[in-house]
């Protein structure tokens, strides 16, 4: 694969700052992925989740020293994300792989201590891919979608709320969100759209609901996941009642509905192994949804995209800072096609 791409580059002087997808007759095999030429996309400015926790640090120190794109402090090292891609006559396949010392594959998980249910408050890993499918921005990066609402300064006080949205009406980005627990466990990435109104699903509705009795009884005075709350279903999907269960029993923090229609366009297969996440995405070249990016083989301009990585956080994400593009190289006339899986 690398030799073929280098040969094409020698003939056409292909720019080096691209993610290139080669054509296959069938979905890529493990051998294909191993031989593909990677595009290393560097993401910066997030919050690193490490195993070692330092005791006795006050909350203000944690806040002011947390690295993110929203406030100061020493930034952690950038994270290199290895991206590779292939396509067939009908589908595109994109693989992302990045280092992560901790496999955070649960969010708000419940654990039974033998007497009562306790919520662990944990947060999952994940990523977002934003595609400029409408080619609205000539030098698209993630910063196009990062805005601050409700900004204000009064004396020594400062407040601001960060919100993902676009500045101009009529423009949109195709957004693919992979979450280690809420979507990864079920084999998909959430297909959404980002516009001047914010983020919404390709099919309206909330796929993720708190696995919380308190959610079903908002007048009860208990907030979801707070002391006194308990899950609706356990880890086996069985209703939680007063039955005996051993200490250490668990339950998921969220319940995921199966996506339907265009919201289910992006299939995903992910795993964490030896300190790395590897996720393979799969989608039709043309989903027929006007709010989805369309991948066109032979289009030398390709499609611009931005990448964010979430490491045990919902907000303080790493983000790509340089313009990135994916280009689907057309098969050369008369050239033997690659074979993919046997």
Short mmCIF file of C-alpha atoms in Angstrom, two decimals:
data_model
loop_
_atom_site.label_atom_id
_atom_site.label_comp_id
_atom_site.label_asym_id
_atom_site.label_seq_id
_atom_site.Cartn_x
_atom_site.Cartn_y
_atom_site.Cartn_z
CA UNK A 1 0.00 0.00 0.00
CA UNK A 2 2.74 2.43 0.95
CA UNK A 3 4.69 1.64 -2.23
CA UNK A 4 1.59 2.20 -4.36
CA UNK A 5 0.87 5.54 -2.72
CA UNK A 6 4.49 6.64 -3.05
CA UNK A 7 4.39 5.72 -6.75
CA UNK A 8 1.24 7.80 -7.22
CA UNK A 9 2.84 10.67 -5.33
CA UNK A 10 5.89 10.55 -7.60
CA UNK A 11 3.70 10.79 -10.69
CA UNK A 12 1.29 13.46 -9.45
CA UNK A 13 3.26 15.35 -6.78
CA UNK A 14 0.60 14.71 -4.15
CA UNK A 15 0.64 17.13 -1.21
CA UNK A 16 1.98 15.48 1.94
CA UNK A 17 -0.46 17.14 4.34
CA UNK A 18 -3.45 14.95 3.47
CA UNK A 19 -5.10 11.74 4.59
CA UNK A 20 -5.25 9.61 1.46
CA UNK A 21 -7.73 6.77 0.90
CA UNK A 22 -6.95 4.05 -1.65
CA UNK A 23 -9.55 1.96 -3.45
CA UNK A 24 -10.22 -1.66 -2.51
CA UNK A 25 -12.61 -4.20 -3.99
CA UNK A 26 -13.67 -5.32 -0.50
CA UNK A 27 -13.51 -4.01 3.08
CA UNK A 28 -9.90 -3.65 4.32
CA UNK A 29 -8.21 -6.55 6.07
CA UNK A 30 -5.81 -6.30 9.00
CA UNK A 31 -2.97 -6.61 6.50
CA UNK A 32 -4.35 -3.69 4.50
CA UNK A 33 -4.51 -1.50 7.59
CA UNK A 34 -0.97 -2.43 8.61
CA UNK A 35 0.33 -1.46 5.15
CA UNK A 36 -1.59 1.79 4.78
CA UNK A 37 0.27 5.11 4.82
CA UNK A 38 -0.73 6.98 8.00
CA UNK A 39 -1.58 10.63 8.37
CA UNK A 40 -0.55 11.74 11.86
CA UNK A 41 -3.03 14.34 13.06
CA UNK A 42 -1.78 16.16 16.16
CA UNK A 43 -4.40 17.26 18.67
CA UNK A 44 -3.63 19.74 21.45
CA UNK A 45 -4.99 21.52 24.47
CA UNK A 46 -6.96 18.84 26.29
CA UNK A 47 -6.93 17.35 29.76
CA UNK A 48 -4.80 14.24 30.18
CA UNK A 49 -6.22 11.45 32.32
CA UNK A 50 -3.44 9.69 34.22
CA UNK A 51 -3.44 6.87 36.75
CA UNK A 52 -1.62 8.82 39.49
CA UNK A 53 -3.75 11.19 41.55
CA UNK A 54 -2.09 13.78 43.79
CA UNK A 55 -3.84 14.20 47.15
CA UNK A 56 -4.64 17.42 48.96
CA UNK A 57 -4.90 19.83 46.03
CA UNK A 58 -7.60 22.42 46.55
CA UNK A 59 -10.31 22.91 43.92
CA UNK A 60 -9.12 26.37 42.84
CA UNK A 61 -5.61 25.08 42.11
CA UNK A 62 -7.07 22.25 40.02
CA UNK A 63 -9.24 24.69 38.07
CA UNK A 64 -6.55 27.23 37.30
CA UNK A 65 -3.98 24.61 36.32
CA UNK A 66 -6.27 22.48 34.12
CA UNK A 67 -5.15 22.71 30.51
CA UNK A 68 -7.86 23.32 27.96
CA UNK A 69 -8.78 25.57 25.10
CA UNK A 70 -10.99 27.56 27.47
CA UNK A 71 -8.62 28.75 30.19
CA UNK A 72 -4.95 28.91 31.01
CA UNK A 73 -2.38 26.72 32.61
CA UNK A 74 0.42 24.59 31.24
CA UNK A 75 -0.81 22.53 28.32
CA UNK A 76 -0.16 18.78 28.30
CA UNK A 77 1.84 17.20 25.52
CA UNK A 78 0.02 16.96 22.19
CA UNK A 79 -1.50 13.61 21.27
CA UNK A 80 -0.58 12.08 17.88
CA UNK A 81 -3.53 10.37 16.22
CA UNK A 82 -2.67 7.83 13.52
CA UNK A 83 -5.35 8.07 10.79
CA UNK A 84 -5.62 5.72 7.79
CA UNK A 85 -8.35 5.29 5.18
CA UNK A 86 -9.64 3.09 2.36
CA UNK A 87 -12.77 3.05 0.24
CA UNK A 88 -14.70 0.62 -1.92
CA UNK A 89 -17.22 1.34 -4.66
CA UNK A 90 -19.85 1.98 -1.98
CA UNK A 91 -18.23 2.73 1.39
CA UNK A 92 -15.42 4.59 3.12
CA UNK A 93 -13.38 3.13 6.00
CA UNK A 94 -11.40 5.33 8.39
CA UNK A 95 -9.19 4.06 11.21
CA UNK A 96 -8.06 6.21 14.14
CA UNK A 97 -5.48 5.05 16.68
CA UNK A 98 -4.03 7.09 19.55
CA UNK A 99 -2.19 6.53 22.83
CA UNK A 100 -4.21 6.58 26.04
CA UNK A 101 -2.83 5.19 29.29
CA UNK A 102 -6.30 4.59 30.74
CA UNK A 103 -9.22 2.79 29.10
CA UNK A 104 -12.15 4.91 30.27
CA UNK A 105 -15.03 2.90 28.85
CA UNK A 106 -17.76 3.78 31.35
CA UNK A 107 -19.70 6.92 32.22
CA UNK A 108 -21.51 7.41 35.52
CA UNK A 109 -21.25 3.71 36.31
CA UNK A 110 -23.16 2.33 39.32
CA UNK A 111 -21.73 -0.08 41.91
CA UNK A 112 -23.59 -1.85 44.72
CA UNK A 113 -21.68 -1.79 48.02
CA UNK A 114 -23.79 -4.50 49.66
CA UNK A 115 -26.27 -2.04 51.15
CA UNK A 116 -26.90 0.73 48.63
CA UNK A 117 -26.03 1.76 45.09
CA UNK A 118 -23.21 4.27 44.69
CA UNK A 119 -22.47 6.25 41.55
CA UNK A 120 -18.79 6.35 40.62
CA UNK A 121 -19.02 9.58 38.62
CA UNK A 122 -16.59 8.32 35.96
CA UNK A 123 -16.44 9.72 32.41
CA UNK A 124 -15.76 7.92 29.13
CA UNK A 125 -13.16 8.44 26.40
CA UNK A 126 -14.26 9.43 22.90
CA UNK A 127 -13.69 11.59 19.86
CA UNK A 128 -15.49 13.82 17.40
CA UNK A 129 -14.90 14.22 13.66
CA UNK A 130 -16.32 17.39 12.10
CA UNK A 131 -16.58 17.39 8.30
CA UNK A 132 -16.92 20.56 6.22
CA UNK A 133 -19.20 18.76 3.78
CA UNK A 134 -20.56 21.99 2.36
CA UNK A 135 -17.06 23.43 1.84
CA UNK A 136 -18.01 26.61 3.68
CA UNK A 137 -14.55 27.39 5.08
CA UNK A 138 -11.44 27.65 2.84
CA UNK A 139 -9.08 26.80 5.75
CA UNK A 140 -11.29 24.81 8.06
CA UNK A 141 -10.11 23.85 11.56
CA UNK A 142 -11.92 22.99 14.78
CA UNK A 143 -11.76 26.65 15.86
CA UNK A 144 -14.54 27.41 13.35
CA UNK A 145 -16.97 25.61 15.65
CA UNK A 146 -15.65 26.75 19.06
CA UNK A 147 -17.45 29.83 20.39
CA UNK A 148 -17.98 31.49 23.75
CA UNK A 149 -21.48 32.47 24.89
CA UNK A 150 -22.49 34.57 27.87
CA UNK A 151 -19.10 36.25 28.17
CA UNK A 152 -18.69 38.87 30.87
CA UNK A 153 -16.24 40.61 33.17
CA UNK A 154 -17.18 42.43 36.34
CA UNK A 155 -14.32 43.67 38.49
CA UNK A 156 -12.13 40.67 39.22
CA UNK A 157 -14.86 38.21 38.19
CA UNK A 158 -14.98 36.54 34.81
CA UNK A 159 -17.56 34.18 33.35
CA UNK A 160 -18.01 32.49 30.00
CA UNK A 161 -19.79 29.46 28.59
CA UNK A 162 -18.24 27.53 25.74
CA UNK A 163 -20.62 26.24 23.11
CA UNK A 164 -20.11 24.36 19.88
CA UNK A 165 -21.91 26.18 17.06
CA UNK A 166 -21.26 27.97 13.77
CA UNK A 167 -21.26 31.73 13.37
CA UNK A 168 -23.23 31.98 10.12
CA UNK A 169 -26.74 30.74 9.41
CA UNK A 170 -27.16 28.31 6.56
CA UNK A 171 -23.80 26.63 7.10
CA UNK A 172 -23.37 23.18 8.64
CA UNK A 173 -20.82 20.54 9.58
CA UNK A 174 -21.36 16.80 9.57
CA UNK A 175 -20.37 15.64 13.07
CA UNK A 176 -19.50 12.05 14.00
CA UNK A 177 -19.25 11.40 17.77
CA UNK A 178 -17.81 8.16 19.11
CA UNK A 179 -18.18 7.56 22.86
CA UNK A 180 -16.46 4.53 24.37
CA UNK A 181 -19.51 3.44 26.38
CA UNK A 182 -22.60 5.11 24.97
CA UNK A 183 -21.95 4.40 21.27
CA UNK A 184 -18.80 2.25 21.13
CA UNK A 185 -20.37 -0.59 23.12
CA UNK A 186 -23.15 -0.73 20.52
CA UNK A 187 -21.14 -0.45 17.32
CA UNK A 188 -21.88 3.03 16.03
CA UNK A 189 -20.81 6.66 16.08
CA UNK A 190 -23.55 9.22 16.63
CA UNK A 191 -24.22 11.01 13.31
CA UNK A 192 -25.14 14.61 14.08
CA UNK A 193 -25.10 18.05 12.50
CA UNK A 194 -23.49 21.26 13.79
CA UNK A 195 -25.01 24.58 12.72
CA UNK A 196 -25.56 28.10 14.01
CA UNK A 197 -28.19 26.60 16.33
CA UNK A 198 -25.69 24.24 17.94
CA UNK A 199 -25.59 20.43 17.75
CA UNK A 200 -28.53 18.19 16.89
CA UNK A 201 -28.95 14.61 15.74
CA UNK A 202 -29.56 13.78 12.09
CA UNK A 203 -32.76 12.26 13.46
CA UNK A 204 -34.13 14.39 16.34
CA UNK A 205 -34.30 12.95 19.82
CA UNK A 206 -32.04 11.94 22.69
CA UNK A 207 -30.32 8.56 22.34
CA UNK A 208 -28.77 8.58 25.81
CA UNK A 209 -30.86 8.64 28.98
CA UNK A 210 -29.71 8.47 32.60
CA UNK A 211 -30.13 5.01 34.11
CA UNK A 212 -31.63 6.65 37.16
CA UNK A 213 -34.78 6.20 39.21
CA UNK A 214 -34.60 9.87 40.09
CA UNK A 215 -35.00 10.75 36.41
CA UNK A 216 -38.36 8.99 36.41
CA UNK A 217 -39.49 10.95 39.49
CA UNK A 218 -38.29 14.58 39.16
CA UNK A 219 -40.67 15.67 41.94
CA UNK A 220 -38.95 13.33 44.39
CA UNK A 221 -36.29 15.87 45.34
CA UNK A 222 -33.33 13.69 44.36
CA UNK A 223 -31.12 14.50 41.38
CA UNK A 224 -29.97 11.73 39.02
CA UNK A 225 -26.87 9.92 40.34
CA UNK A 226 -27.06 11.66 43.76
CA UNK A 227 -27.11 9.88 47.11
CA UNK A 228 -30.38 8.00 47.49
CA UNK A 229 -30.75 7.37 43.78
CA UNK A 230 -30.33 3.95 42.17
CA UNK A 231 -30.26 2.50 38.64
CA UNK A 232 -33.32 1.29 36.76
CA UNK A 233 -31.51 -1.64 35.13
CA UNK A 234 -28.39 -3.57 36.12
CA UNK A 235 -25.45 -4.61 33.93
CA UNK A 236 -27.44 -7.58 32.60
CA UNK A 237 -30.36 -5.39 31.58
CA UNK A 238 -32.57 -6.70 34.39
CA UNK A 239 -34.76 -4.36 36.49
CA UNK A 240 -33.25 -3.30 39.80
CA UNK A 241 -35.52 -3.87 42.79
CA UNK A 242 -35.12 -5.21 46.30
CA UNK A 243 -33.75 -8.59 45.24
CA UNK A 244 -30.52 -9.88 46.75
CA UNK A 245 -27.36 -9.05 44.85
CA UNK A 246 -23.72 -9.37 45.89
CA UNK A 247 -21.54 -6.40 46.74
CA UNK A 248 -19.61 -5.23 43.69
CA UNK A 249 -22.54 -5.64 41.30
CA UNK A 250 -22.57 -2.94 38.62
CA UNK A 251 -24.99 -1.10 36.37
CA UNK A 252 -24.45 1.31 33.47
CA UNK A 253 -24.90 5.03 34.05
CA UNK A 254 -26.72 5.61 30.77
CA UNK A 255 -29.15 3.68 28.60
CA UNK A 256 -28.59 3.88 24.83
CA UNK A 257 -31.40 3.73 22.30
CA UNK A 258 -30.62 2.09 18.97
CA UNK A 259 -30.21 4.91 16.42
CA UNK A 260 -32.51 4.95 13.39
CA UNK A 261 -32.43 6.44 9.91
CA UNK A 262 -29.56 8.75 9.03
CA UNK A 263 -28.41 8.89 12.64
CA UNK A 264 -27.30 5.26 12.27
CA UNK A 265 -25.17 5.85 9.15
CA UNK A 266 -21.74 5.54 10.80
CA UNK A 267 -20.75 2.07 12.00
CA UNK A 268 -17.85 1.79 14.46
CA UNK A 269 -15.65 -0.95 15.84
CA UNK A 270 -13.29 0.04 18.65
CA UNK A 271 -11.01 -1.52 21.25
CA UNK A 272 -8.37 -0.48 23.77
CA UNK A 273 -5.22 -2.60 23.83
CA UNK A 274 -1.73 -2.04 25.23
CA UNK A 275 -2.26 1.63 25.94
CA UNK A 276 -3.95 2.59 22.66
CA UNK A 277 -7.47 3.11 21.40
CA UNK A 278 -8.11 1.92 17.85
CA UNK A 279 -11.47 2.67 16.22
CA UNK A 280 -12.55 1.82 12.66
CA UNK A 281 -15.41 3.84 11.17
CA UNK A 282 -17.49 2.73 8.19
CA UNK A 283 -20.05 4.72 6.20
CA UNK A 284 -21.54 4.90 2.70
CA UNK A 285 -19.68 7.25 0.35
CA UNK A 286 -23.00 9.02 -0.18
CA UNK A 287 -25.56 8.60 2.59
CA UNK A 288 -28.20 10.53 0.59
CA UNK A 289 -28.78 12.82 3.58
CA UNK A 290 -28.22 16.45 2.46
CA UNK A 291 -26.63 17.26 5.85
CA UNK A 292 -24.03 14.50 5.54
CA UNK A 293 -20.61 14.81 3.94
CA UNK A 294 -20.28 13.16 0.52
CA UNK A 295 -17.00 11.43 -0.33
CA UNK A 296 -16.12 11.62 -4.03
CA UNK A 297 -13.30 9.45 -5.45
CA UNK A 298 -10.95 11.43 -7.65
CA UNK A 299 -11.83 14.80 -6.10
CA UNK A 300 -8.36 16.25 -5.61
CA UNK A 301 -9.61 18.91 -3.19
CA UNK A 302 -11.12 16.30 -0.91
CA UNK A 303 -13.00 17.18 2.27
CA UNK A 304 -11.73 19.27 5.18
CA UNK A 305 -12.16 17.90 8.68
CA UNK A 306 -11.35 18.63 12.30
CA UNK A 307 -10.68 16.10 15.05
CA UNK A 308 -11.18 16.28 18.81
CA UNK A 309 -10.16 13.66 21.38
CA UNK A 310 -11.85 13.33 24.77
CA UNK A 311 -9.76 11.67 27.49
CA UNK A 312 -12.06 10.93 30.42
CA UNK A 313 -13.85 14.24 29.94
CA UNK A 314 -16.93 15.67 28.28
CA UNK A 315 -15.63 19.20 27.78
CA UNK A 316 -11.86 19.73 27.99
CA UNK A 317 -10.98 18.01 24.75
CA UNK A 318 -7.87 17.92 22.62
CA UNK A 319 -8.38 19.41 19.15
CA UNK A 320 -6.57 19.51 15.82
CA UNK A 321 -5.22 22.99 15.09
CA UNK A 322 -4.04 22.66 11.48
CA UNK A 323 -6.23 22.33 8.36
CA UNK A 324 -6.75 18.64 7.59
CA UNK A 325 -8.22 16.99 4.48
CA UNK A 326 -9.09 13.52 3.28
CA UNK A 327 -8.67 12.72 -0.42
CA UNK A 328 -10.00 9.57 -2.10
CA UNK A 329 -7.48 8.73 -4.81
CA UNK A 330 -9.09 7.45 -8.00
CA UNK A 331 -7.84 4.08 -9.21
CA UNK A 332 -5.45 4.51 -12.14
CA UNK A 333 -6.94 3.37 -15.48
CA UNK A 334 -5.74 -0.14 -16.24
CA UNK A 335 -4.15 -0.58 -12.81
CA UNK A 336 -4.85 -3.74 -10.85
CA UNK A 337 -7.26 -3.04 -8.03
CA UNK A 338 -6.40 -3.80 -4.43
CA UNK A 339 -8.19 -6.80 -3.05
CA UNK A 340 -9.04 -6.11 0.60
CA UNK A 341 -10.34 -9.15 2.52
CA UNK A 342 -9.99 -12.54 0.88
#
